[in-house]
Amino acid sequence: MQGQIVRTEPATELIEGQHTYETVTHKIGSVVLSYRHPRAWYVVTAIAAFFVFVLITSIAWLLLRGVGIWGINQPVGWGFAIINFVWWIGIGHAGTLISAILLLLRQQWRTSINRFAEAMTIFAVMCAGMFPLLHVGRPWVAYWLLPIPNWTGAWPQFRSPLIWDVFAVTTYFTVSLLFWFTGLIPDLATLRDRAKNRLAQVIFGVLAMGWRNSAKHWHRYESAYLLLAGLSTPLVVSVHSIVSLDFAVSLIPGWHTTIFPPYFVAGAIYSGFAMVLTLVIPIRALYKMQDFLTMKHLDWMAKIMLATGLIVFYGYIMEIFTALYSANQYEQYLITNRFFGPYAPFFWALLICNGLIPQVLWSPKVRQNVVLLFIISLIVNVGMWLERFVIVVTSLHRDFLPSSWGMYVPTIWDWGLYLGTIGFFTFMMFLFVRFVPMISIFEMRDLLHQTDRHHAAPATGAAVTPAASTEVTP
Amino acid sequence: MNPVQETYQRFARLSQTALAVGIIALLVSAAGFALAGKTQFFRSYHYAYIVWMCLTLGTFGLTLLHHTVRGSWGLPILRFLEAGAATLPLMLVLFLPVVAGMSELYPWARPEVVQANEHLQHKTGYLNVPFFIVRSAVYFAIWIALATVLRRSSLKQDETGDATLLQQRMNIGAPGLVLFVLTVTFAMIDWVMSLEPLWQSSIYGAWFIVGQGLSAFAFSTTVLLIAARHKPFADVVNPKLTRDLGNLTFAFVILWAYTSFSQFLIMWSANLPEEIVYYVKRNQGGWQYISAALTVLQFFLPFLLLLSSRVKRYAGLLLKVMVFILVMRAVDLFWIIQPAFGLESPRVHWLDITLLAGIGGLWLWWFARHVCAAPLLPRHDPRLQEAWLYEHSASSVA
């Protein structure tokens, strides 16, 4: 017991090792400015590039032949396209939570992961956006989704959450991109100043937008960043709430349930943190960033994953309970079908991946074990994908009339597009690591400054107990 | 007499006054039992009980939350939260009249109603009198056990200064929060949602938990700000703390609106007869004005007020907002509960008021007694030193 007590307060700090401002700048900046990269970087980028070609091929063939090449059919009209859309957009949410909400909550541990997580958000939203665009069948007229008063006089159906999705996702992408770029400007200026190569100097110089490190620049920068954080915060909740409404406003058993908005938001953050861990753990080892991405960061992320995972599980419990309590035969059949129907293995696997296995994160020992954390994060990624599969497919494939029941089997083109987006995402993330400082340099320097001052201050022992506290007793 | 002892005296006086008010109000209500009939009595009792129970569970939930996340915002209000949670045994006793009045309150507890309705017959596996009582007993057992252990540990640390107790509470707090969410969800389904047994909503538990959190933040901040006129609370209340408490309340105002609107939007769009009836009832015969008032006064107004940093900086302004939120919570629960009894237009019966005062009097009596029974601030909690530092860093700003 005693040992455990010590353990739950990890002895690690937010910055480890002996660092000065110069070593922080060098350690992070040199990844971008030097040409020497680990061999693994080339191998992964090459494999990811291959899948980018798979993606391009899948899209090209789709545009030539139409959505008939996919496994979607009647009654399952929403197959992989919607499953993967929801999966990807959920993954993005961790980035926004880390960069915006944790900033407003003054959580210092966000500093070394926010840049990374924001990049992840942007690429994940790009992947997500592809799916509904391709699913509409004629992507070249996708602009009809926008309320442009066109020559046909046709307006989108404003009461449909599918239209709210268009607004929500485009706003989300725009704000995330602006937020990310704004946060990058001081670092881009640092790179501009440190680059030896003329081309790099010009490119970083243009991107730094004339940053001169003046007090006025910093003042404006801070207010802009805070405003963008305020704008992003509702987006963490609104985007996935609207995605959940795509399902919940319908009449389909399994979709029409009021817990959906908070449950989807929690699921999004859950999968997002799993993806951050999946990416951070190998990259921190690859570039030896253990001093900045410490065990404390991993511990915090694991805790958030555990908490949001529990909320998701609460969602399952409420769904099942409400269906049984409702005494509605369709709702009850849906639950039976999930547990024992043709897609039952997916449902059970989902319960194990999302509900059972992540419970080991209660143990501080597991949260301190990098390999285990990596494995669990992969399991949660799979679990959250299965969740969307179960929601989409089991509700659609058997509805009210047994005569219209059917099955859904994805085709090779479904898989091609899905694996293609994973390749695209990995490819973009690895390019990001190569060309942009993966950790915010100036925020790390600021953090170093704050933690140094903290150490310099008198130890927070009994000495600071104010006199008033002695008067508290009756 | 030193200023801290005076503060104790004030809480002791509050406890005596509350007890007197409570007993008188309950005696008047007992007369109401004969005058207005037992059906009205039990309905008013149920409403008043749920209002105070929501506050109790809210304070208990925030105690668990505080021990789990260990934010320094919780330290100055910790003793109020603990004292709120300490009323659970009292609330268990006060629950007995609800059990006694079950057949008046719950349609599913009347055999003739169940026999006439096929749907209700399907639900008897869950909605039946013995199982209801067993479930309620289990909820109370879990809550009282957890609240007692945490309170004891916190008081013991005040005496011994043993810092490992902090970690011990954290180890209880996190799983305790999981148990809390599950048990409160089902308690609210049993006690309130099943008043309309043919209607269900899966967000119901979350909706109530958020509302309870809102009540508890508003209540504990109210008590703190009133007590802050004197020592020792005067020493810990500063603009940084009021801003934190204001922001947390703000977050719960938003969460309340979020859960309420989610439930409404999903039911409104689907327009299924078995679900929409809930909102149809609450949007006619005068109830629509309460619905609108809740939207404006329990969301938009506090939202806009708490958005302003001025309101959060000045204790006097913040206090007014918090009291207002507490009043709105009672209106909100009136809107949730009374239409379920078939009240076609919003009418406040005098028993609603006397019972609210009666249960409230006993509640405050118990609450103030528990505040008096311990150091007013968690003395040896190492984080209070954090909070003190916090104050000193802010005093230059103030």
PDB file of C-alpha atoms in Angstrom, chain B residues 276-394:
ATOM      1  CA  ILE B 276     -42.944  13.735 -27.242  1.00  0.00           C
ATOM      2  CA  VAL B 277     -45.762  13.557 -24.699  1.00  0.00           C
ATOM      3  CA  TYR B 278     -43.207  14.675 -22.129  1.00  0.00           C
ATOM      4  CA  TYR B 279     -42.672  17.993 -23.860  1.00  0.00           C
ATOM      5  CA  VAL B 280     -46.272  18.376 -24.999  1.00  0.00           C
ATOM      6  CA  LYS B 281     -47.366  18.271 -21.362  1.00  0.00           C
ATOM      7  CA  ARG B 282     -44.757  20.817 -20.416  1.00  0.00           C
ATOM      8  CA  ASN B 283     -45.579  23.211 -23.211  1.00  0.00           C
ATOM      9  CA  GLN B 284     -49.255  23.857 -22.708  1.00  0.00           C
ATOM     10  CA  GLY B 285     -51.641  25.135 -20.074  1.00  0.00           C
ATOM     11  CA  GLY B 286     -49.183  27.720 -18.822  1.00  0.00           C
ATOM     12  CA  TRP B 287     -46.210  25.387 -18.494  1.00  0.00           C
ATOM     13  CA  GLN B 288     -44.813  26.842 -21.714  1.00  0.00           C
ATOM     14  CA  TYR B 289     -44.001  30.017 -19.816  1.00  0.00           C
ATOM     15  CA  ILE B 290     -42.005  28.040 -17.279  1.00  0.00           C
ATOM     16  CA  SER B 291     -40.216  26.236 -20.123  1.00  0.00           C
ATOM     17  CA  ALA B 292     -39.303  29.566 -21.672  1.00  0.00           C
ATOM     18  CA  ALA B 293     -38.327  31.009 -18.301  1.00  0.00           C
ATOM     19  CA  LEU B 294     -36.010  28.065 -17.640  1.00  0.00           C
ATOM     20  CA  THR B 295     -34.295  28.549 -20.974  1.00  0.00           C
ATOM     21  CA  VAL B 296     -33.810  32.253 -20.402  1.00  0.00           C
ATOM     22  CA  LEU B 297     -33.246  32.345 -16.655  1.00  0.00           C
ATOM     23  CA  GLN B 298     -31.432  29.103 -15.986  1.00  0.00           C
ATOM     24  CA  PHE B 299     -29.296  29.289 -19.083  1.00  0.00           C
ATOM     25  CA  PHE B 300     -28.984  32.577 -20.953  1.00  0.00           C
ATOM     26  CA  LEU B 301     -28.984  34.926 -17.995  1.00  0.00           C
ATOM     27  CA  PRO B 302     -26.445  33.103 -15.784  1.00  0.00           C
ATOM     28  CA  PHE B 303     -24.451  32.280 -18.922  1.00  0.00           C
ATOM     29  CA  LEU B 304     -24.098  35.933 -19.857  1.00  0.00           C
ATOM     30  CA  LEU B 305     -23.543  37.069 -16.284  1.00  0.00           C
ATOM     31  CA  LEU B 306     -20.879  34.484 -15.531  1.00  0.00           C
ATOM     32  CA  LEU B 307     -19.144  35.207 -18.816  1.00  0.00           C
ATOM     33  CA  SER B 308     -18.206  38.589 -17.431  1.00  0.00           C
ATOM     34  CA  SER B 309     -15.038  38.686 -15.379  1.00  0.00           C
ATOM     35  CA  ARG B 310     -16.464  41.602 -13.372  1.00  0.00           C
ATOM     36  CA  VAL B 311     -19.234  39.433 -11.922  1.00  0.00           C
ATOM     37  CA  LYS B 312     -16.739  36.763 -10.938  1.00  0.00           C
ATOM     38  CA  ARG B 313     -14.400  39.276  -9.365  1.00  0.00           C
ATOM     39  CA  TYR B 314     -16.883  40.884  -6.976  1.00  0.00           C
ATOM     40  CA  ALA B 315     -18.181  38.594  -4.286  1.00  0.00           C
ATOM     41  CA  GLY B 316     -21.390  40.614  -3.886  1.00  0.00           C
ATOM     42  CA  LEU B 317     -22.381  40.238  -7.531  1.00  0.00           C
ATOM     43  CA  LEU B 318     -21.398  36.595  -7.700  1.00  0.00           C
ATOM     44  CA  LEU B 319     -23.447  35.867  -4.592  1.00  0.00           C
ATOM     45  CA  LYS B 320     -26.580  37.268  -6.232  1.00  0.00           C
ATOM     46  CA  VAL B 321     -26.055  35.124  -9.335  1.00  0.00           C
ATOM     47  CA  MET B 322     -25.561  32.004  -7.217  1.00  0.00           C
ATOM     48  CA  VAL B 323     -28.701  32.559  -5.157  1.00  0.00           C
ATOM     49  CA  PHE B 324     -30.620  33.154  -8.357  1.00  0.00           C
ATOM     50  CA  ILE B 325     -29.357  29.866  -9.808  1.00  0.00           C
ATOM     51  CA  LEU B 326     -30.461  28.044  -6.651  1.00  0.00           C
ATOM     52  CA  VAL B 327     -33.975  29.461  -6.983  1.00  0.00           C
ATOM     53  CA  MET B 328     -34.079  28.461 -10.644  1.00  0.00           C
ATOM     54  CA  ARG B 329     -33.064  24.929  -9.757  1.00  0.00           C
ATOM     55  CA  ALA B 330     -36.161  24.633  -7.562  1.00  0.00           C
ATOM     56  CA  VAL B 331     -38.293  25.977 -10.443  1.00  0.00           C
ATOM     57  CA  ASP B 332     -36.635  23.534 -12.825  1.00  0.00           C
ATOM     58  CA  LEU B 333     -37.458  20.566 -10.616  1.00  0.00           C
ATOM     59  CA  PHE B 334     -41.010  21.868 -10.214  1.00  0.00           C
ATOM     60  CA  TRP B 335     -41.286  21.847 -14.010  1.00  0.00           C
ATOM     61  CA  ILE B 336     -39.879  18.320 -14.189  1.00  0.00           C
ATOM     62  CA  ILE B 337     -41.907  16.790 -11.375  1.00  0.00           C
ATOM     63  CA  GLN B 338     -45.300  18.481 -11.134  1.00  0.00           C
ATOM     64  CA  PRO B 339     -46.532  17.872 -14.714  1.00  0.00           C
ATOM     65  CA  ALA B 340     -45.727  14.205 -14.141  1.00  0.00           C
ATOM     66  CA  PHE B 341     -48.444  14.176 -11.477  1.00  0.00           C
ATOM     67  CA  GLY B 342     -50.889  15.467 -14.061  1.00  0.00           C
ATOM     68  CA  LEU B 343     -50.856  19.070 -12.910  1.00  0.00           C
ATOM     69  CA  GLU B 344     -52.208  20.689 -16.071  1.00  0.00           C
ATOM     70  CA  SER B 345     -51.152  24.232 -15.351  1.00  0.00           C
ATOM     71  CA  PRO B 346     -48.437  25.531 -13.064  1.00  0.00           C
ATOM     72  CA  ARG B 347     -49.986  26.056  -9.640  1.00  0.00           C
ATOM     73  CA  VAL B 348     -47.999  26.166  -6.455  1.00  0.00           C
ATOM     74  CA  HIS B 349     -49.808  24.481  -3.575  1.00  0.00           C
ATOM     75  CA  TRP B 350     -49.055  25.895  -0.123  1.00  0.00           C
ATOM     76  CA  LEU B 351     -47.861  22.455   0.893  1.00  0.00           C
ATOM     77  CA  ASP B 352     -45.104  22.695  -1.739  1.00  0.00           C
ATOM     78  CA  ILE B 353     -43.787  25.706   0.125  1.00  0.00           C
ATOM     79  CA  THR B 354     -44.179  24.435   3.680  1.00  0.00           C
ATOM     80  CA  LEU B 355     -42.595  21.109   2.834  1.00  0.00           C
ATOM     81  CA  LEU B 356     -39.762  22.778   0.968  1.00  0.00           C
ATOM     82  CA  ALA B 357     -39.174  24.845   4.101  1.00  0.00           C
ATOM     83  CA  GLY B 358     -39.693  21.861   6.407  1.00  0.00           C
ATOM     84  CA  ILE B 359     -37.263  19.484   4.731  1.00  0.00           C
ATOM     85  CA  GLY B 360     -34.959  22.408   4.025  1.00  0.00           C
ATOM     86  CA  GLY B 361     -35.002  23.436   7.688  1.00  0.00           C
ATOM     87  CA  LEU B 362     -33.991  19.986   8.837  1.00  0.00           C
ATOM     88  CA  TRP B 363     -31.406  19.808   6.069  1.00  0.00           C
ATOM     89  CA  LEU B 364     -29.782  23.115   7.017  1.00  0.00           C
ATOM     90  CA  TRP B 365     -29.894  22.196  10.701  1.00  0.00           C
ATOM     91  CA  TRP B 366     -27.966  19.013   9.999  1.00  0.00           C
ATOM     92  CA  PHE B 367     -25.676  20.772   7.533  1.00  0.00           C
ATOM     93  CA  ALA B 368     -24.740  23.626   9.906  1.00  0.00           C
ATOM     94  CA  ARG B 369     -24.196  21.205  12.769  1.00  0.00           C
ATOM     95  CA  HIS B 370     -21.692  19.287  10.662  1.00  0.00           C
ATOM     96  CA  VAL B 371     -19.957  22.479   9.623  1.00  0.00           C
ATOM     97  CA  CYS B 372     -19.563  23.310  13.322  1.00  0.00           C
ATOM     98  CA  ALA B 373     -18.263  19.853  14.153  1.00  0.00           C
ATOM     99  CA  ALA B 374     -14.962  20.296  12.308  1.00  0.00           C
ATOM    100  CA  PRO B 375     -12.282  22.860  11.534  1.00  0.00           C
ATOM    101  CA  LEU B 376     -13.836  25.308   9.084  1.00  0.00           C
ATOM    102  CA  LEU B 377     -11.042  24.811   6.605  1.00  0.00           C
ATOM    103  CA  PRO B 378      -9.194  21.539   5.984  1.00  0.00           C
ATOM    104  CA  ARG B 379      -6.205  22.543   8.075  1.00  0.00           C
ATOM    105  CA  HIS B 380      -3.556  19.965   7.385  1.00  0.00           C
ATOM    106  CA  ASP B 381      -4.388  19.333   3.809  1.00  0.00           C
ATOM    107  CA  PRO B 382      -1.064  20.095   2.107  1.00  0.00           C
ATOM    108  CA  ARG B 383      -2.949  21.654  -0.759  1.00  0.00           C
ATOM    109  CA  LEU B 384      -4.413  24.339   1.428  1.00  0.00           C
ATOM    110  CA  GLN B 385      -0.921  25.711   1.565  1.00  0.00           C
ATOM    111  CA  GLU B 386      -1.118  25.732  -2.200  1.00  0.00           C
ATOM    112  CA  ALA B 387      -4.318  27.707  -1.836  1.00  0.00           C
ATOM    113  CA  TRP B 388      -2.672  30.100   0.589  1.00  0.00           C
ATOM    114  CA  LEU B 389       0.164  30.691  -1.838  1.00  0.00           C
ATOM    115  CA  TYR B 390      -2.487  31.178  -4.432  1.00  0.00           C
ATOM    116  CA  GLU B 391      -4.011  33.887  -2.334  1.00  0.00           C
ATOM    117  CA  HIS B 392      -0.751  35.633  -1.738  1.00  0.00           C
ATOM    118  CA  SER B 393       0.091  35.594  -5.411  1.00  0.00           C
ATOM    119  CA  ALA B 394      -3.322  37.122  -6.113  1.00  0.00           C
TER     120      ALA B 394
END
